XYZ file of C-alpha atoms in Angstrom:
195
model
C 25.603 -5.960 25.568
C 21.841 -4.862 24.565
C 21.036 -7.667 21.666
C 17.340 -7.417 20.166
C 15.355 -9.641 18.343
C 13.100 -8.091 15.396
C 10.553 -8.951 12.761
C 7.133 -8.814 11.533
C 4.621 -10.471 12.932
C 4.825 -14.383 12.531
C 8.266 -14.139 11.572
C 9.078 -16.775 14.498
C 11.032 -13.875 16.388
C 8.903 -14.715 19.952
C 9.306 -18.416 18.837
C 13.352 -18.126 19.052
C 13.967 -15.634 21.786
C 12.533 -18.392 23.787
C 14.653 -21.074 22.459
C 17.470 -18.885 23.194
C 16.631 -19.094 27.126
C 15.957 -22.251 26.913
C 19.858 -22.478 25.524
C 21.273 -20.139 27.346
C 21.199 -19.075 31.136
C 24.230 -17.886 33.023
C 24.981 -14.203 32.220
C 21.694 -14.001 30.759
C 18.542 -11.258 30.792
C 15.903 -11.983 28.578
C 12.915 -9.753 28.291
C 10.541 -8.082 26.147
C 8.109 -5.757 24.595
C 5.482 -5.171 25.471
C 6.303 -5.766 29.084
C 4.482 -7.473 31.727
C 3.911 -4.391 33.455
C 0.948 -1.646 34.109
C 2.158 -0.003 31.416
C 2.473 -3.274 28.784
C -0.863 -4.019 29.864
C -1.965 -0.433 28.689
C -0.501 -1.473 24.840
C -1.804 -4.844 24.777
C -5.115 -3.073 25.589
C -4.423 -0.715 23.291
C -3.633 -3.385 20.481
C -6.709 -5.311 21.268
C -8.892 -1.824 20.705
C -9.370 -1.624 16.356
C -10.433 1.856 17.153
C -7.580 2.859 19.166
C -5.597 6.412 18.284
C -2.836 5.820 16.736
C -0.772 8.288 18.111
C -2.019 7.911 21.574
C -1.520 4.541 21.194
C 2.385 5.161 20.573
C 2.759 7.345 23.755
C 1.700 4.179 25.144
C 4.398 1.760 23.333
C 6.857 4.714 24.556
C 5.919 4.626 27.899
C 6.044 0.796 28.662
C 9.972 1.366 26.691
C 11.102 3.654 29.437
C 9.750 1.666 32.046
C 11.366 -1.458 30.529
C 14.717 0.633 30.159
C 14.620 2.300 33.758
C 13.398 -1.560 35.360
C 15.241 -4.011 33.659
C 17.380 -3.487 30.668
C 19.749 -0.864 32.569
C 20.072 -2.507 35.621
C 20.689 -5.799 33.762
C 23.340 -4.031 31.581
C 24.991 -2.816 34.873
C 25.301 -6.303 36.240
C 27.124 -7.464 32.953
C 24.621 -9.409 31.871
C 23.931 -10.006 27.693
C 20.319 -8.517 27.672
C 18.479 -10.221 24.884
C 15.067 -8.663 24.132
C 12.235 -9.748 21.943
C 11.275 -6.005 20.629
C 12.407 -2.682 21.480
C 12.875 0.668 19.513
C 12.990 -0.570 16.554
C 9.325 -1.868 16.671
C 8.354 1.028 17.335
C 9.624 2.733 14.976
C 8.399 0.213 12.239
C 5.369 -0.026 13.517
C 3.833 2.841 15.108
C 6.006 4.504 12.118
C 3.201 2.500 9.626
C 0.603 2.831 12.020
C 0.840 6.912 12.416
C 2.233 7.355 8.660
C -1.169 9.493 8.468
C -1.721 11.916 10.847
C 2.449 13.589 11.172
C 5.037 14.123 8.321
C 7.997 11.398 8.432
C 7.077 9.405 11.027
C 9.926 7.177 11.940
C 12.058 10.366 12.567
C 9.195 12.010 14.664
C 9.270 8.651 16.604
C 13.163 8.339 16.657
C 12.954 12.095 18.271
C 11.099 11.223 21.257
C 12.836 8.260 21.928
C 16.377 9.812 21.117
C 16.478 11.807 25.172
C 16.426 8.355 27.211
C 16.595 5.283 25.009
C 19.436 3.388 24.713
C 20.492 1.944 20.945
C 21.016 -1.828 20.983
C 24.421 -3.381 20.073
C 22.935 -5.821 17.106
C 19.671 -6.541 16.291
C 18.706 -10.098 14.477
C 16.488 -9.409 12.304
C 14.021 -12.401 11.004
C 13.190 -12.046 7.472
C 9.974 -13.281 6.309
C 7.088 -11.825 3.718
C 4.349 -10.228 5.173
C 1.670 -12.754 3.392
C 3.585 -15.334 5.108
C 3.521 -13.480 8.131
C -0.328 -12.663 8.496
C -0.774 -16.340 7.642
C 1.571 -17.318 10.647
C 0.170 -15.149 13.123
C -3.337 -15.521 12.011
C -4.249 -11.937 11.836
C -5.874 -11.836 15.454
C -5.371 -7.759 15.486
C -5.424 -4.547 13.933
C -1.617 -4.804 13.737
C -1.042 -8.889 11.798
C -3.018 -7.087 8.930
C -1.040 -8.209 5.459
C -0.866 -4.599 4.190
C -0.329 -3.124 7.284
C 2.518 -5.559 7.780
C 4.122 -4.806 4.398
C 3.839 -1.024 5.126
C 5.711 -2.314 8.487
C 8.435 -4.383 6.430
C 9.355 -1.286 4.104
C 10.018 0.945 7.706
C 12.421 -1.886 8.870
C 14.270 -2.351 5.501
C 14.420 1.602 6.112
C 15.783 1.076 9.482
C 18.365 -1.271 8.094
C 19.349 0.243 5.369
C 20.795 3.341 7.817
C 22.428 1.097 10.283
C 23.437 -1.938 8.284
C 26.336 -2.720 10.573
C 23.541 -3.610 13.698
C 21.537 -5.817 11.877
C 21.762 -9.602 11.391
C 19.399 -10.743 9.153
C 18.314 -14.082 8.964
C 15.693 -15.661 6.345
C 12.922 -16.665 8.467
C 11.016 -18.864 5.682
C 13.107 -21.732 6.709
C 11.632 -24.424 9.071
C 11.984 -23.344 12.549
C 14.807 -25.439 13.358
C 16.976 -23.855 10.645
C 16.033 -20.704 11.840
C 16.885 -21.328 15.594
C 20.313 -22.540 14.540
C 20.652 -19.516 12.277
C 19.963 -17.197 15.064
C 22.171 -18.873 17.522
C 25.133 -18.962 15.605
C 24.121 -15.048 14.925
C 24.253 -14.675 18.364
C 27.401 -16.232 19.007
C 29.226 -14.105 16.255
C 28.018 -10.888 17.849
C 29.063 -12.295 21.072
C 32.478 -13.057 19.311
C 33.116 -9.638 18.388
């Protein structure tokens, strides 16, 4: 099972993936995105770069996703393992959807498309809920992407996103205090687990 956790920027999402493998070992794959690869490397570059291309800049994202697909989320899914991730498609599709919302027509489809050939769609997502105000304040606006409006534009692509595959998504209100929210996602976790 392929579960993924999503949210803006400061919505504690990094923050509780890693109290989840600190809580939870056997039968276990955690990873993430960007990876830790050549190819995250490239993104985090990318990130880091104000004047970056937008679109280039989402070959990039795509590129690392393959990798991270072909290296360890498939081969993890073949061993059995729960594969919990702390980003994937649907990051991409929020936020190089906001990010290229300029330069091609209906972006998140256009993304969705080139992902569509090779990706693989995750079981649930948990999704953390938070403001993007809130947000930019928590992550402290380091780059291009923690922006407050950007962010917002960011939060509207995921409510899309949700809103056409409500069944995936868990959401959980990410205003709380971060215990709150840890036990909110782990009993999220446990009910997708369940079913």
């Amino acid at each position: 099972m392929l579960v993924t956790l999503e949210g803006i920027d400061g919505s504690g999402k990094t923050s509780a993936w890693d109290h989840l493998r600190e809580t939870r070992t056997e039968g276990y794959t955690f990873t993430r995105e960007p990876t830790g690869t050549w190819y995250g490397d490239a993104v985090r570059r990318s990130i880091e770069t104000p004047a970056a291309d937008p679109l280039a800049e989402l070959f990039l994202f795509t590129a690392d996703h393959a990798a991270h697909l072909a290296d360890t989320v498939r081969p993890a899914l073949e061993r059995g393992d729960v594969v919990v991730s702390d980003r994937y498609s649907d990051s991409r599709y929020a936020y190089q959807g906001a990010a290229i919302e300029d330069v091609v027509e209906r972006p998140i489809q256009y993304i969705r498309d080139l992902h569509e050939p090779f990706t693989r769609q995750p079981d649930a997502t948990i999704y953390l809920d938070v403001d993007p105000e809130t947000g930019a304040r928590r992550a402290g606006t380091t780059n291009k992407l923690e922006d407050s409006e950007f962010l917002r534009r960011v939060a509207t692509n995921y409510e899309t996103l949700i809103d056409r595959d409500p069944k995936r998504f868990v959401r959980i209100d990410a205003s709380a205090d971060p215990a709150t929210v840890f036990a909110a996602v782990e009993d999220a976790l446990d009910s997708i687990l369940d079913e």
